[in-house]
Amino acid sequence: MDRGLGVDVPFRACDQLDLAASEGGIALEAERLKPPGLRVEGLGHRFGRRQVVEGLSLTIACGEVHCLVGPSGCGKTTCLRLIAGLEPLQQGRIHIQGRLVAEPGFGLPPERRSVGLMFQDFALFPHLTVAENVAFGLRRRSRREREQRVRELLRRVDLEGYEDRYPYMLSGGEQQRVALARALAPAPDLMLLDEAFSALDTSLRAQIREQTLAILREAGTAILMVTHDAEEAIRSADVIHAMLEGRIVQSGTPAELYARPANLFVAGFFGPVNRFPGRVHNARVDTPIGSVAADGLAEGTPVVVAVRPEGVRIRRASDGCGVRARVIVRRDLGPIHVLRLALAQGSEVKVREAGPVELAPGEEVEVRLDPAHVFVFPA
Ligand code: ATP
């Protein structure tokens, strides 16, 4: 029996279970063979003589969320603009759902790439109603189809009954949800989010972000988002790409980047770090809190030792054997305590303690390093 795969498979009634299993396998195989939502290869871009994006490659499966993070000016927005088709492509190739949309000398216009865009400013058309804003990308559909799709989308973003309002009659969160409905209306294969939630206040931001990503994931849309907010990236991303000076310097899950950051920027992205400059001597580096291993770095290399606040362990001073420090400031954030300590040789360190802390400013403590939260980077 030909089951549509060009393979003859003999069928026996008693093989129901095997068939079910093989159908599951076929479905999985079909899923695996589906082209990724976005594939970018060797993207490069210059403004004048300045190379602002270089050799950037990434692949996002349908329904996956990837975050681009990096310091201001490292080229994140330029990447999104190239992928959306708002800048002509100079180097590399961009495929969306397996379809080549841009290479040097060729580029589909933005409206033919099946890409949705959401920016920090919601960019709603002020003279159009909510329904007209959402229907904007559906001009080619019949009136009946348009009205049906707008109704369906407004229901999904909890804005039923808002059809006839104008943007000035909406709160920030409502405007953002209209922007989401508008971006979703043509059912894009890829959604690009550039700081899309950062204008919203903290509690609303988390709620709207989760709602947005859930809707997009469910629709199987690939998502590439730019954010400065570490918590947002950690909570949302399947994969984080850390960018520096136009290049991706590290890609991985949030847990991988937290545990093994490739550089000081990535280590610092997840929260403040204590930094101690030093030099490699006998495969180790001395810091004011003790010596740390510097495997793989040549003798004499100048380095920065980065220590997360949770990597400094403290206990009340006892026999005077450990490295001495004095508590300067203590702040209690619910179950978390943040302390600033002065070390005997003059520098200060930040400490984060999750357990109960009985120490008060002025008290003497002993400190040591937890190697799991200590990283050594060439300076
Ligand atoms: P931010 O996080 O501050 O938004 P970014 O990482 O998104 O920054 P881009 O907006 O991509 O950075 O800009 C990368 C570099 O390219 C910056 O130095 C910027 O000044 C420059 N740049 C961006 N657009 C243009 C342009 N149209 N003409 C010239 N230079 C530009």
Tab-separated table of C-alpha atoms and ligand atoms in Angstrom:
chain	number	residue	atom	x	y	z
A	1	MET	CA	0.000	0.000	0.000
A	2	ASP	CA	1.369	3.339	-0.962
A	3	ARG	CA	0.848	5.655	2.017
A	4	GLY	CA	1.819	8.746	0.136
A	5	LEU	CA	5.497	8.528	0.912
A	6	GLY	CA	6.502	6.645	-2.215
A	7	VAL	CA	7.093	3.548	-0.085
A	8	ASP	CA	5.080	0.301	-0.312
A	9	VAL	CA	4.068	-0.717	3.193
A	10	PRO	CA	2.167	-4.055	3.509
A	11	PHE	CA	-0.872	-3.626	5.810
A	12	ARG	CA	-2.115	-6.268	8.311
A	13	ALA	CA	-5.098	-5.638	10.642
A	14	CYS	CA	-3.127	-6.843	13.666
A	15	ASP	CA	-0.535	-4.161	13.037
A	16	GLN	CA	-2.746	-1.290	14.276
A	17	LEU	CA	-0.338	-0.387	17.062
A	18	ASP	CA	2.694	-0.469	14.805
A	19	LEU	CA	0.823	1.700	12.315
A	20	ALA	CA	-0.149	4.217	15.001
A	21	ALA	CA	3.459	4.326	16.139
A	22	SER	CA	4.753	4.743	12.595
A	23	GLU	CA	2.171	7.490	11.891
A	24	GLY	CA	3.417	9.269	15.000
A	25	GLY	CA	6.909	8.837	13.635
A	26	ILE	CA	5.853	10.210	10.246
A	27	ALA	CA	4.265	13.241	11.940
A	28	LEU	CA	7.462	13.810	13.916
A	29	GLU	CA	9.549	13.368	10.793
A	30	ALA	CA	7.314	15.842	8.922
A	31	GLU	CA	7.751	18.290	11.818
A	32	ARG	CA	11.517	17.765	11.704
A	33	LEU	CA	11.630	18.308	7.945
A	34	LYS	CA	9.581	21.521	8.136
A	35	PRO	CA	11.778	24.448	7.131
A	36	PRO	CA	12.752	26.749	9.982
A	37	GLY	CA	10.709	29.910	10.486
A	38	LEU	CA	13.870	31.969	9.940
A	39	ARG	CA	17.323	31.108	8.631
A	40	VAL	CA	19.910	33.834	8.395
A	41	GLU	CA	23.355	33.078	6.964
A	42	GLY	CA	26.377	35.362	7.072
A	43	LEU	CA	24.471	38.625	7.413
A	44	GLY	CA	26.654	41.711	7.027
A	45	HIS	CA	25.891	45.411	6.814
A	46	ARG	CA	27.845	48.668	6.498
A	47	PHE	CA	26.694	52.216	7.062
A	48	GLY	CA	29.229	54.189	5.017
A	49	ARG	CA	32.610	52.688	5.865
A	50	ARG	CA	31.468	51.323	9.212
A	51	GLN	CA	30.679	47.596	9.420
A	52	VAL	CA	27.806	47.413	11.950
A	53	VAL	CA	26.760	43.762	11.385
A	54	GLU	CA	29.200	41.012	10.435
A	55	GLY	CA	28.938	37.266	9.761
A	56	LEU	CA	25.671	36.915	11.653
A	57	SER	CA	23.928	33.544	11.324
A	58	LEU	CA	20.996	32.074	13.218
A	59	THR	CA	18.129	29.637	12.729
A	60	ILE	CA	14.771	29.822	14.485
A	61	ALA	CA	12.321	26.896	14.336
A	62	CYS	CA	8.592	27.601	14.034
A	63	GLY	CA	7.115	28.487	17.437
A	64	GLU	CA	10.530	29.191	18.985
A	65	VAL	CA	11.483	32.443	20.711
A	66	HIS	CA	15.020	33.766	20.238
A	67	CYS	CA	16.334	36.919	21.925
A	68	LEU	CA	19.055	39.202	20.609
A	69	VAL	CA	20.797	40.971	23.477
A	70	GLY	CA	23.783	43.285	23.437
A	71	PRO	CA	25.012	46.742	24.383
A	72	SER	CA	23.512	49.815	22.764
A	73	GLY	CA	24.725	50.318	19.192
A	74	CYS	CA	25.905	46.713	18.645
A	75	GLY	CA	23.590	46.266	15.632
A	76	LYS	CA	20.460	44.543	16.971
A	77	THR	CA	17.891	46.845	15.350
A	78	THR	CA	19.848	46.835	12.084
A	79	CYS	CA	19.523	43.016	12.008
A	80	LEU	CA	15.762	43.199	12.489
A	81	ARG	CA	15.477	45.880	9.792
A	82	LEU	CA	17.465	43.722	7.345
A	83	ILE	CA	15.316	40.677	8.065
A	84	ALA	CA	12.103	42.716	7.717
A	85	GLY	CA	13.279	44.142	4.394
A	86	LEU	CA	13.515	47.748	5.596
A	87	GLU	CA	17.189	47.926	4.515
A	88	PRO	CA	18.595	46.422	1.307
A	89	LEU	CA	20.789	43.388	2.023
A	90	GLN	CA	24.507	43.821	1.343
A	91	GLN	CA	25.876	40.458	2.550
A	92	GLY	CA	24.389	37.064	3.389
A	93	ARG	CA	21.067	35.334	2.809
A	94	ILE	CA	17.715	35.355	4.569
A	95	HIS	CA	15.167	32.528	4.297
A	96	ILE	CA	11.715	32.701	5.894
A	97	GLN	CA	9.913	29.335	6.091
A	98	GLY	CA	12.368	27.935	3.568
A	99	ARG	CA	11.772	30.734	1.056
A	100	LEU	CA	14.689	32.935	0.018
A	101	VAL	CA	13.554	36.501	0.753
A	102	ALA	CA	16.854	38.369	0.409
A	103	GLU	CA	20.414	38.094	-0.852
A	104	PRO	CA	22.683	40.763	-2.323
A	105	GLY	CA	20.933	42.244	-5.354
A	106	PHE	CA	17.590	40.647	-4.496
A	107	GLY	CA	15.017	41.391	-1.824
A	108	LEU	CA	11.301	40.803	-1.508
A	109	PRO	CA	9.516	43.933	-0.272
A	110	PRO	CA	8.547	43.825	3.444
A	111	GLU	CA	4.860	43.126	2.756
A	112	ARG	CA	5.757	39.973	0.782
A	113	ARG	CA	8.009	38.434	3.460
A	114	SER	CA	5.271	37.263	5.845
A	115	VAL	CA	6.884	39.163	8.705
A	116	GLY	CA	5.134	40.957	11.569
A	117	LEU	CA	6.861	43.831	13.339
A	118	MET	CA	6.265	45.310	16.773
A	119	PHE	CA	8.270	48.205	18.141
A	120	GLN	CA	8.489	50.024	21.446
A	121	ASP	CA	6.226	52.818	20.193
A	122	PHE	CA	3.041	51.098	19.198
A	123	ALA	CA	2.830	53.130	15.960
A	124	LEU	CA	-0.943	52.804	15.673
A	125	PHE	CA	-2.558	55.032	13.070
A	126	PRO	CA	-4.162	57.774	15.200
A	127	HIS	CA	-6.867	58.593	12.644
A	128	LEU	CA	-8.043	54.963	12.339
A	129	THR	CA	-10.246	53.078	14.799
A	130	VAL	CA	-9.081	49.928	16.550
A	131	ALA	CA	-10.865	47.749	13.964
A	132	GLU	CA	-9.389	49.752	11.071
A	133	ASN	CA	-5.896	49.544	12.572
A	134	VAL	CA	-6.155	45.762	12.910
A	135	ALA	CA	-7.608	45.415	9.401
A	136	PHE	CA	-4.786	47.482	7.873
A	137	GLY	CA	-2.759	44.500	6.654
A	138	LEU	CA	-5.838	42.665	5.323
A	139	ARG	CA	-6.725	44.979	2.445
A	140	ARG	CA	-6.583	42.170	-0.102
A	141	ARG	CA	-9.228	40.091	1.688
A	142	SER	CA	-12.972	40.422	1.139
A	143	ARG	CA	-14.871	42.699	3.509
A	144	ARG	CA	-16.553	39.736	5.198
A	145	GLU	CA	-13.235	37.905	5.743
A	146	ARG	CA	-11.666	41.094	7.087
A	147	GLU	CA	-14.437	41.705	9.600
A	148	GLN	CA	-14.345	38.090	10.751
A	149	ARG	CA	-10.545	38.122	11.224
A	150	VAL	CA	-10.629	41.436	13.129
A	151	ARG	CA	-13.340	40.094	15.458
A	152	GLU	CA	-11.365	36.876	16.035
A	153	LEU	CA	-8.114	38.766	16.774
A	154	LEU	CA	-9.714	41.295	19.115
A	155	ARG	CA	-11.229	38.391	21.024
A	156	ARG	CA	-7.779	36.741	21.297
A	157	VAL	CA	-6.206	39.880	22.763
A	158	ASP	CA	-9.180	40.507	25.093
A	159	LEU	CA	-10.346	43.659	23.320
A	160	GLU	CA	-13.836	42.689	22.194
A	161	GLY	CA	-16.076	45.759	22.166
A	162	TYR	CA	-13.161	48.158	21.470
A	163	GLU	CA	-13.655	48.115	17.665
A	164	ASP	CA	-14.813	51.723	17.301
A	165	ARG	CA	-12.424	53.410	19.719
A	166	TYR	CA	-9.505	55.541	18.540
A	167	PRO	CA	-5.947	54.971	19.874
A	168	TYR	CA	-6.079	58.071	22.126
A	169	MET	CA	-9.002	56.444	23.982
A	170	LEU	CA	-6.849	53.429	24.999
A	171	SER	CA	-4.363	52.780	27.821
A	172	GLY	CA	-0.751	51.849	26.966
A	173	GLY	CA	-1.454	48.147	27.496
A	174	GLU	CA	-4.563	48.266	25.317
A	175	GLN	CA	-2.669	50.070	22.554
A	176	GLN	CA	0.030	47.407	22.691
A	177	ARG	CA	-2.581	44.668	22.366
A	178	VAL	CA	-4.079	46.429	19.325
A	179	ALA	CA	-0.557	46.594	17.846
A	180	LEU	CA	-0.243	42.862	18.516
A	181	ALA	CA	-3.600	42.103	16.858
A	182	ARG	CA	-2.548	44.213	13.854
A	183	ALA	CA	0.796	42.413	13.558
A	184	LEU	CA	-0.938	39.018	13.874
A	185	ALA	CA	-3.713	39.787	11.377
A	186	PRO	CA	-1.970	38.530	8.205
A	187	ALA	CA	-0.767	35.385	10.141
A	188	PRO	CA	2.960	36.075	9.619
A	189	ASP	CA	5.495	33.222	9.611
A	190	LEU	CA	7.960	35.366	11.549
A	191	MET	CA	7.459	38.032	14.213
A	192	LEU	CA	10.144	40.599	14.989
A	193	LEU	CA	9.805	42.368	18.338
A	194	ASP	CA	12.099	45.345	19.034
A	195	GLU	CA	11.834	46.326	22.708
A	196	ALA	CA	8.120	45.808	22.090
A	197	PHE	CA	7.149	45.719	25.758
A	198	SER	CA	9.552	48.198	27.329
A	199	ALA	CA	7.154	51.167	27.300
A	200	LEU	CA	4.728	49.282	29.553
A	201	ASP	CA	4.935	49.359	33.341
A	202	THR	CA	6.497	46.330	35.015
A	203	SER	CA	3.423	44.286	35.961
A	204	LEU	CA	1.603	44.956	32.685
A	205	ARG	CA	4.785	44.217	30.727
A	206	ALA	CA	5.038	40.646	32.008
A	207	GLN	CA	1.342	39.984	31.446
A	208	ILE	CA	1.215	41.358	27.883
A	209	ARG	CA	4.518	39.708	26.961
A	210	GLU	CA	3.343	36.299	28.140
A	211	GLN	CA	0.009	36.680	26.366
A	212	THR	CA	1.719	37.810	23.144
A	213	LEU	CA	4.275	35.002	23.115
A	214	ALA	CA	1.655	32.366	23.955
A	215	ILE	CA	-0.487	33.469	20.998
A	216	LEU	CA	2.518	33.494	18.661
A	217	ARG	CA	3.854	30.122	19.822
A	218	GLU	CA	0.427	28.562	19.435
A	219	ALA	CA	0.259	29.887	15.871
A	220	GLY	CA	3.686	28.320	15.166
A	221	THR	CA	5.241	31.722	14.432
A	222	ALA	CA	9.023	32.014	14.759
A	223	ILE	CA	9.904	34.939	17.033
A	224	LEU	CA	13.024	37.086	17.154
A	225	MET	CA	13.002	39.708	19.885
A	226	VAL	CA	15.434	42.415	20.905
A	227	THR	CA	15.474	43.309	24.565
A	228	HIS	CA	17.650	45.090	27.129
A	229	ASP	CA	15.783	43.397	29.933
A	230	ALA	CA	17.586	40.314	31.287
A	231	GLU	CA	14.518	39.033	33.093
A	232	GLU	CA	12.484	39.323	29.892
A	233	ALA	CA	15.104	37.344	27.944
A	234	ILE	CA	15.414	34.670	30.639
A	235	ARG	CA	11.663	34.238	30.988
A	236	SER	CA	10.871	34.310	27.249
A	237	ALA	CA	13.753	32.921	25.225
A	238	ASP	CA	14.385	29.365	24.079
A	239	VAL	CA	17.727	30.682	22.812
A	240	ILE	CA	19.590	33.907	23.630
A	241	HIS	CA	22.106	35.335	21.122
A	242	ALA	CA	24.553	37.758	22.738
A	243	MET	CA	25.858	40.366	20.260
A	244	LEU	CA	28.932	42.521	20.508
A	245	GLU	CA	30.096	44.950	17.827
A	246	GLY	CA	27.889	43.458	15.107
A	247	ARG	CA	28.730	39.800	15.787
A	248	ILE	CA	27.058	37.036	17.755
A	249	VAL	CA	29.563	36.107	20.455
A	250	GLN	CA	27.485	33.416	22.161
A	251	SER	CA	24.215	31.556	21.550
A	252	GLY	CA	22.536	29.197	23.974
A	253	THR	CA	19.695	28.655	26.392
A	254	PRO	CA	19.405	31.200	29.207
A	255	ALA	CA	20.736	28.529	31.617
A	256	GLU	CA	23.783	27.862	29.401
A	257	LEU	CA	24.650	31.551	29.111
A	258	TYR	CA	24.211	32.026	32.860
A	259	ALA	CA	26.408	29.049	33.747
A	260	ARG	CA	29.129	29.562	31.100
A	261	PRO	CA	29.172	33.174	29.884
A	262	ALA	CA	31.597	33.764	26.994
A	263	ASN	CA	32.577	37.258	28.063
A	264	LEU	CA	32.094	40.005	30.604
A	265	PHE	CA	29.064	41.436	28.803
A	266	VAL	CA	27.206	38.109	28.932
A	267	ALA	CA	28.204	37.559	32.591
A	268	GLY	CA	27.000	41.072	33.458
A	269	PHE	CA	23.788	40.766	31.446
A	270	PHE	CA	22.233	38.567	34.139
A	271	GLY	CA	22.898	41.077	36.932
A	272	PRO	CA	25.753	43.004	38.556
A	273	VAL	CA	29.150	41.314	38.847
A	274	ASN	CA	32.197	42.151	40.992
A	275	ARG	CA	35.196	42.763	38.732
A	276	PHE	CA	38.811	42.248	39.773
A	277	PRO	CA	41.606	42.955	37.283
A	278	GLY	CA	44.608	40.641	37.474
A	279	ARG	CA	47.274	38.705	35.587
A	280	VAL	CA	47.694	34.965	35.057
A	281	HIS	CA	50.514	33.433	37.098
A	282	ASN	CA	51.039	29.645	37.231
A	283	ALA	CA	47.562	29.103	35.676
A	284	ARG	CA	45.911	31.090	38.485
A	285	VAL	CA	44.856	34.698	39.171
A	286	ASP	CA	44.955	36.412	42.544
A	287	THR	CA	41.949	38.465	43.657
A	288	PRO	CA	41.423	40.253	46.978
A	289	ILE	CA	39.145	37.321	47.990
A	290	GLY	CA	41.549	34.550	47.030
A	291	SER	CA	43.178	32.870	44.071
A	292	VAL	CA	41.136	31.398	41.198
A	293	ALA	CA	41.975	28.944	38.388
A	294	ALA	CA	42.700	30.469	34.953
A	295	ASP	CA	42.841	27.301	32.833
A	296	GLY	CA	43.865	27.715	29.219
A	297	LEU	CA	45.231	31.255	29.578
A	298	ALA	CA	48.901	31.956	28.918
A	299	GLU	CA	51.251	33.090	31.662
A	300	GLY	CA	51.107	36.881	32.090
A	301	THR	CA	47.746	37.380	30.282
A	302	PRO	CA	45.909	40.398	31.709
A	303	VAL	CA	42.430	39.280	32.802
A	304	VAL	CA	39.270	40.391	34.550
A	305	VAL	CA	37.874	38.063	37.184
A	306	ALA	CA	34.075	38.404	37.306
A	307	VAL	CA	32.351	37.236	40.472
A	308	ARG	CA	28.587	37.159	40.796
A	309	PRO	CA	27.297	38.536	44.124
A	310	GLU	CA	26.015	35.029	44.947
A	311	GLY	CA	29.582	33.774	44.398
A	312	VAL	CA	30.886	35.554	47.497
A	313	ARG	CA	30.195	33.417	50.572
A	314	ILE	CA	30.247	35.081	53.979
A	315	ARG	CA	30.303	34.005	57.598
A	316	ARG	CA	30.792	35.862	60.843
A	317	ALA	CA	34.522	36.411	61.526
A	318	SER	CA	35.855	33.689	63.825
A	319	ASP	CA	39.501	32.578	64.028
A	320	GLY	CA	40.856	35.196	61.629
A	321	CYS	CA	42.071	32.661	59.031
A	322	GLY	CA	39.785	33.761	56.140
A	323	VAL	CA	39.823	36.964	54.110
A	324	ARG	CA	38.461	39.713	56.346
A	325	ALA	CA	35.750	42.202	55.326
A	326	ARG	CA	33.387	44.630	57.044
A	327	VAL	CA	29.680	45.067	56.282
A	328	ILE	CA	29.001	48.598	54.970
A	329	VAL	CA	25.403	48.328	53.743
A	330	ARG	CA	22.707	45.687	54.083
A	331	ARG	CA	19.446	45.749	52.125
A	332	ASP	CA	16.714	43.178	52.584
A	333	LEU	CA	14.613	42.329	49.516
A	334	GLY	CA	12.179	39.848	51.036
A	335	PRO	CA	14.046	36.540	51.359
A	336	ILE	CA	17.086	37.946	49.486
A	337	HIS	CA	19.710	40.062	51.271
A	338	VAL	CA	22.120	42.295	49.392
A	339	LEU	CA	25.244	43.442	51.240
A	340	ARG	CA	28.150	45.694	50.366
A	341	LEU	CA	31.403	44.759	52.080
A	342	ALA	CA	34.692	46.625	52.441
A	343	LEU	CA	37.734	44.369	52.038
A	344	ALA	CA	40.825	44.943	54.166
A	345	GLN	CA	42.926	45.988	51.139
A	346	GLY	CA	40.481	48.778	50.239
A	347	SER	CA	38.139	47.455	47.505
A	348	GLU	CA	34.434	46.701	47.923
A	349	VAL	CA	32.330	43.686	46.945
A	350	LYS	CA	28.620	43.082	46.496
A	351	VAL	CA	27.167	39.947	48.094
A	352	ARG	CA	23.781	38.296	47.609
A	353	GLU	CA	22.531	35.882	50.267
A	354	ALA	CA	19.365	33.848	49.858
A	355	GLY	CA	19.277	32.493	53.442
A	356	PRO	CA	18.734	34.320	56.745
A	357	VAL	CA	21.374	36.992	57.450
A	358	GLU	CA	21.977	38.246	60.979
A	359	LEU	CA	24.742	40.693	60.093
A	360	ALA	CA	24.525	44.457	60.619
A	361	PRO	CA	26.617	47.304	59.142
A	362	GLY	CA	29.960	47.571	60.941
A	363	GLU	CA	30.259	43.841	61.703
A	364	GLU	CA	33.357	41.882	60.696
A	365	VAL	CA	32.962	38.853	58.390
A	366	GLU	CA	35.110	36.320	56.554
A	367	VAL	CA	34.605	35.841	52.814
A	368	ARG	CA	35.483	33.137	50.294
A	369	LEU	CA	34.663	32.515	46.620
A	370	ASP	CA	32.267	29.913	45.202
A	371	PRO	CA	33.971	28.784	41.953
A	372	ALA	CA	30.573	28.088	40.291
A	373	HIS	CA	29.970	31.849	40.102
A	374	VAL	CA	33.493	32.974	39.215
A	375	PHE	CA	34.621	33.593	35.599
A	376	VAL	CA	37.979	34.658	34.195
A	377	PHE	CA	38.066	36.610	30.907
A	378	PRO	CA	41.023	38.051	28.998
A	379	ALA	CA	41.013	41.801	29.676
B	1	ATP	P1	20.148	50.134	20.694
B	1	ATP	O1	20.176	49.005	21.669
B	1	ATP	O2	20.683	51.408	21.277
B	1	ATP	O3	18.822	50.314	20.008
B	1	ATP	P2	21.240	48.593	18.484
B	1	ATP	O4	22.094	47.475	18.952
B	1	ATP	O5	19.854	48.284	18.073
B	1	ATP	O6	21.236	49.777	19.549
B	1	ATP	P3	21.539	49.704	15.821
B	1	ATP	O7	20.362	50.615	15.901
B	1	ATP	O8	21.406	48.492	14.983
B	1	ATP	O9	22.039	49.286	17.277
B	1	ATP	O10	22.776	50.556	15.283
B	1	ATP	C1	24.057	49.958	15.075
B	1	ATP	C2	25.015	51.062	14.659
B	1	ATP	O11	24.667	51.545	13.371
B	1	ATP	C3	24.986	52.276	15.588
B	1	ATP	O12	26.293	52.723	15.768
B	1	ATP	C4	24.158	53.278	14.833
B	1	ATP	O13	24.563	54.599	15.138
B	1	ATP	C5	24.461	52.930	13.394
B	1	ATP	N1	23.317	53.232	12.503
B	1	ATP	C6	22.064	52.760	12.615
B	1	ATP	N2	21.285	53.221	11.606
B	1	ATP	C7	22.079	53.995	10.832
B	1	ATP	C8	21.860	54.748	9.638
B	1	ATP	N3	20.682	54.755	9.012
B	1	ATP	N4	22.913	55.429	9.128
B	1	ATP	C9	24.130	55.401	9.725
B	1	ATP	N5	24.390	54.701	10.849
B	1	ATP	C10	23.384	54.013	11.402
